[in-house]
Backbone as JSON, one array per atom type, in Angstrom:
{
  "sequence": "MNRLKTIEEWRMLLEKSDEQPFLLFKLSMTSLSSVTAKKEMESLVTDIPRYVVISQLDKKVSNAVELDTGVKHETPQLLIIKGKKAIWQATRYQIKQSVVLDAIATYV",
  "N": [[61.5, -56.74, 161.18], [64.21, -59.01, 161.95], [67.65, -59.03, 161.34], [69.78, -61.61, 159.97], [72.98, -62.32, 160.3], [74.9, -64.23, 160.69], [75.96, -67.45, 159.97], [75.93, -69.01, 162.3], [73.84, -67.83, 163.91], [71.63, -68.46, 161.9], [71.5, -71.24, 162.05], [70.85, -71.63, 164.57], [68.34, -70.68, 164.87], [67.1, -72.39, 163.12], [67.29, -75.03, 164.28], [65.68, -74.52, 166.38], [63.34, -74.51, 165.31], [61.4, -76.31, 165.46], [59.88, -75.86, 167.73], [59.42, -73.21, 167.3], [58.19, -71.88, 164.55], [59.12, -69.81, 161.72], [59.27, -66.92, 159.73], [61.52, -66.62, 156.84], [63.15, -64.11, 155.09], [64.54, -63.46, 152.05], [66.43, -61.12, 150.51], [67.58, -58.59, 147.93], [69.47, -55.89, 147.51], [69.57, -54.6, 145.2], [67.32, -55.07, 143.46], [64.19, -54.52, 141.88], [61.91, -55.94, 142.37], [62.61, -57.03, 144.81], [62.39, -54.7, 146.43], [59.82, -54.15, 146.35], [58.57, -56.69, 147.45], [59.74, -56.41, 150.13], [58.36, -54.24, 151.19], [55.81, -55.33, 151.42], [56.25, -57.26, 153.15], [57.25, -55.79, 155.49], [54.8, -54.55, 156.25], [53.24, -56.69, 156.85], [51.05, -58.27, 159.23], [51.74, -60.34, 161.78], [52.0, -63.22, 164.15], [54.22, -64.86, 163.74], [57.76, -64.97, 164.1], [59.82, -62.93, 162.21], [62.38, -62.91, 159.81], [65.52, -61.63, 158.13], [67.63, -61.95, 155.32], [70.02, -60.27, 153.69], [71.07, -60.51, 150.59], [73.61, -59.62, 149.35], [75.12, -58.65, 151.52], [75.18, -60.68, 153.24], [76.09, -63.2, 152.2], [77.29, -65.79, 152.9], [75.35, -66.59, 154.86], [73.25, -66.92, 153.24], [73.92, -68.78, 151.54], [74.16, -70.81, 153.33], [71.73, -71.3, 154.07], [70.46, -72.05, 151.73], [71.98, -74.61, 151.32], [71.1, -75.98, 153.77], [68.32, -76.11, 153.66], [67.75, -76.9, 151.05], [66.39, -75.7, 149.25], [66.48, -73.99, 146.37], [68.5, -70.99, 145.9], [67.05, -67.77, 145.48], [66.31, -64.34, 144.77], [63.88, -61.87, 145.47], [63.06, -63.93, 147.99], [60.68, -65.94, 150.01], [60.65, -67.87, 152.84], [58.84, -70.42, 154.74], [59.74, -71.71, 157.65], [59.75, -74.69, 159.54], [60.14, -77.16, 161.7], [62.6, -77.92, 161.13], [62.74, -77.6, 158.36], [62.05, -76.21, 155.04], [59.04, -75.32, 154.77], [57.47, -74.24, 152.8], [57.6, -71.65, 150.11], [57.86, -68.73, 148.44], [58.62, -66.49, 145.55], [59.81, -63.49, 144.19], [57.42, -61.65, 142.64], [55.24, -63.13, 143.91], [55.4, -62.79, 146.36], [53.18, -61.51, 148.66], [50.95, -60.08, 150.88], [48.47, -61.16, 151.43], [49.0, -63.7, 150.29], [50.98, -64.68, 151.74], [49.57, -64.87, 154.32], [47.57, -66.63, 153.91], [49.23, -69.06, 153.44], [50.44, -69.12, 155.96], [48.38, -69.76, 157.48], [47.67, -72.17, 156.47], [50.03, -73.81, 156.88], [51.24, -73.37, 159.12]],
  "CA": [[62.21, -58.32, 160.96], [65.6, -59.07, 162.55], [68.6, -59.55, 159.98], [70.55, -62.7, 160.24], [74.23, -61.92, 159.91], [75.87, -65.29, 160.83], [75.63, -68.78, 160.06], [75.39, -69.6, 163.76], [72.4, -67.38, 163.96], [70.63, -69.01, 161.21], [71.29, -72.7, 162.59], [70.24, -71.79, 165.92], [66.9, -70.58, 164.59], [66.75, -73.73, 162.34], [67.38, -75.85, 165.29], [64.42, -74.2, 167.43], [62.09, -74.36, 164.43], [60.38, -77.6, 165.91], [59.08, -75.2, 168.75], [58.78, -71.76, 166.98], [58.26, -71.7, 163.26], [59.51, -68.5, 161.4], [59.41, -66.69, 158.19], [62.95, -66.03, 156.43], [62.92, -63.33, 153.77], [66.03, -63.17, 151.68], [66.35, -59.93, 149.42], [68.57, -58.05, 147.14], [69.38, -54.52, 147.56], [69.59, -53.79, 143.81], [66.11, -55.48, 142.69], [62.98, -53.8, 142.3], [61.12, -57.19, 143.11], [62.81, -56.87, 146.42], [61.77, -53.66, 147.14], [58.42, -54.57, 146.35], [58.35, -57.55, 148.52], [60.12, -55.76, 151.35], [57.12, -53.33, 151.56], [54.66, -56.35, 151.8], [56.79, -58.03, 154.44], [57.13, -54.76, 156.49], [53.35, -54.42, 156.67], [52.73, -58.03, 157.27], [50.66, -58.56, 160.53], [51.56, -61.94, 162.0], [52.61, -63.31, 165.42], [55.17, -65.69, 163.52], [58.78, -64.33, 163.92], [60.35, -62.84, 160.86], [64.01, -62.89, 159.65], [65.78, -61.14, 156.72], [68.95, -62.04, 154.99], [70.59, -59.4, 152.52], [71.98, -61.46, 149.87], [74.85, -59.14, 148.95], [75.88, -58.66, 152.71], [75.08, -62.02, 154.02], [76.17, -64.15, 151.15], [77.55, -67.09, 153.66], [74.08, -67.13, 155.31], [72.36, -67.46, 152.07], [74.3, -70.11, 151.02], [73.84, -71.95, 154.22], [70.14, -71.63, 153.92], [70.32, -73.05, 150.56], [72.36, -75.78, 151.57], [70.46, -76.69, 154.91], [66.87, -76.39, 153.17], [67.69, -77.65, 149.78], [65.76, -74.85, 148.28], [67.58, -73.08, 145.39], [68.42, -69.52, 146.5], [66.36, -66.95, 144.71], [65.85, -63.15, 145.55], [63.68, -62.04, 146.88], [62.31, -65.24, 148.31], [60.2, -66.09, 151.42], [60.42, -69.25, 153.2], [58.45, -70.6, 155.98], [60.71, -72.75, 158.19], [59.15, -75.34, 160.4], [60.65, -78.62, 161.94], [63.99, -77.84, 160.37], [62.55, -77.77, 156.89], [61.54, -75.21, 154.38], [57.88, -76.1, 154.11], [56.63, -73.3, 151.77], [58.18, -70.72, 149.82], [57.41, -67.85, 147.31], [59.52, -65.75, 145.1], [59.55, -62.29, 143.47], [56.03, -60.71, 142.99], [54.43, -63.92, 144.54], [55.36, -62.4, 147.97], [52.18, -60.57, 148.77], [50.67, -60.23, 152.26], [47.55, -62.15, 151.33], [49.4, -65.16, 149.84], [51.79, -65.23, 152.79], [48.91, -65.01, 155.39], [46.98, -67.92, 153.41], [50.38, -70.13, 153.61], [50.77, -69.42, 157.42], [47.18, -70.6, 157.97], [47.75, -73.57, 155.94], [51.24, -74.6, 156.97], [51.76, -73.37, 160.53]],
  "C": [[63.65, -57.94, 161.34], [66.49, -59.71, 161.52], [69.51, -60.64, 160.61], [71.91, -62.49, 159.49], [75.13, -63.23, 159.93], [75.16, -66.62, 160.75], [74.95, -69.39, 161.2], [74.14, -69.14, 164.08], [71.29, -68.13, 163.21], [70.44, -70.67, 161.76], [70.79, -72.75, 163.86], [68.74, -71.67, 165.79], [66.42, -71.85, 163.89], [66.39, -74.75, 163.37], [66.09, -75.84, 166.19], [63.16, -74.23, 166.51], [61.0, -75.4, 164.85], [59.41, -76.91, 166.81], [58.39, -73.94, 168.17], [59.16, -71.68, 165.25], [58.62, -70.24, 162.98], [59.43, -68.27, 159.89], [60.92, -66.17, 157.93], [62.61, -65.37, 155.07], [64.42, -62.9, 153.32], [65.72, -62.06, 150.44], [67.7, -59.54, 148.94], [68.65, -56.67, 147.34], [69.27, -53.7, 146.35], [68.31, -54.35, 142.93], [64.93, -54.81, 142.99], [61.93, -54.89, 142.73], [61.27, -57.16, 144.45], [62.2, -56.07, 147.25], [60.29, -53.8, 147.54], [57.81, -55.61, 147.53], [58.82, -57.26, 149.84], [59.03, -55.01, 152.01], [56.01, -54.29, 152.15], [55.15, -56.89, 153.17], [56.69, -56.95, 155.75], [55.8, -54.42, 157.01], [52.54, -55.59, 156.99], [52.3, -57.92, 158.81], [50.68, -59.89, 160.76], [52.42, -61.96, 163.3], [54.07, -64.1, 165.05], [56.51, -64.65, 163.45], [59.56, -64.04, 162.51], [61.81, -62.37, 160.9], [64.48, -62.36, 158.47], [67.31, -61.3, 156.69], [69.09, -61.29, 153.68], [71.5, -60.06, 151.82], [73.58, -60.81, 149.45], [75.74, -59.01, 150.39], [76.17, -59.77, 153.3], [75.07, -63.35, 153.17], [76.33, -65.53, 151.77], [76.19, -67.23, 154.11], [73.26, -67.59, 154.37], [72.71, -68.63, 151.76], [74.06, -71.32, 152.2], [72.45, -72.28, 154.16], [69.72, -72.33, 152.93], [70.7, -74.52, 150.82], [71.57, -76.71, 152.68], [69.05, -77.03, 154.54], [66.75, -77.27, 151.98], [66.72, -76.87, 148.91], [66.7, -73.8, 147.5], [67.26, -71.61, 145.63], [67.97, -68.57, 145.22], [66.26, -65.46, 145.48], [64.84, -62.38, 144.8], [62.85, -63.5, 147.02], [62.02, -65.31, 149.82], [60.03, -67.55, 151.68], [59.66, -69.18, 154.63], [59.29, -71.83, 156.59], [59.94, -73.41, 159.11], [59.63, -76.85, 160.45], [61.93, -78.89, 161.14], [63.93, -77.82, 159.04], [61.95, -76.42, 156.41], [60.03, -75.83, 153.92], [57.04, -75.34, 153.09], [57.68, -72.22, 151.32], [57.59, -70.04, 148.65], [58.53, -66.86, 146.75], [58.9, -64.65, 144.5], [58.26, -61.69, 143.82], [54.94, -61.91, 143.43], [54.24, -63.54, 146.12], [54.33, -61.14, 148.04], [51.39, -61.08, 150.13], [49.41, -61.29, 152.34], [47.96, -63.7, 151.16], [50.09, -65.59, 150.97], [50.78, -65.62, 154.16], [48.13, -66.5, 155.08], [47.99, -69.04, 153.77], [50.66, -70.35, 155.09], [49.5, -70.12, 157.95], [47.18, -71.87, 157.63], [48.63, -74.39, 156.66], [51.77, -74.62, 158.45], [50.94, -73.57, 161.53]]
}
């Protein structure tokens, strides 16, 4: 997973999401559910690009994601971004490989 550190990086990806959908994973460094979800995301096998926002370190990026997508911030949180929109999301212990792969098959 590539970490997004700037609003510019985020907005560039969002603009390109018409051609290239991607997964955006937001996590907290102090949350047990984030640790569990991170393990699921690290072992996920998919061709879709994956990006991570660490909420404590990249708060401005996290806020921009919420503003641009209209999806209320939570951690951990996984979004499928396509066509400049968040078309699917999961939070906390819903972030499981099987659930994510089903969502990719359905929405991407």
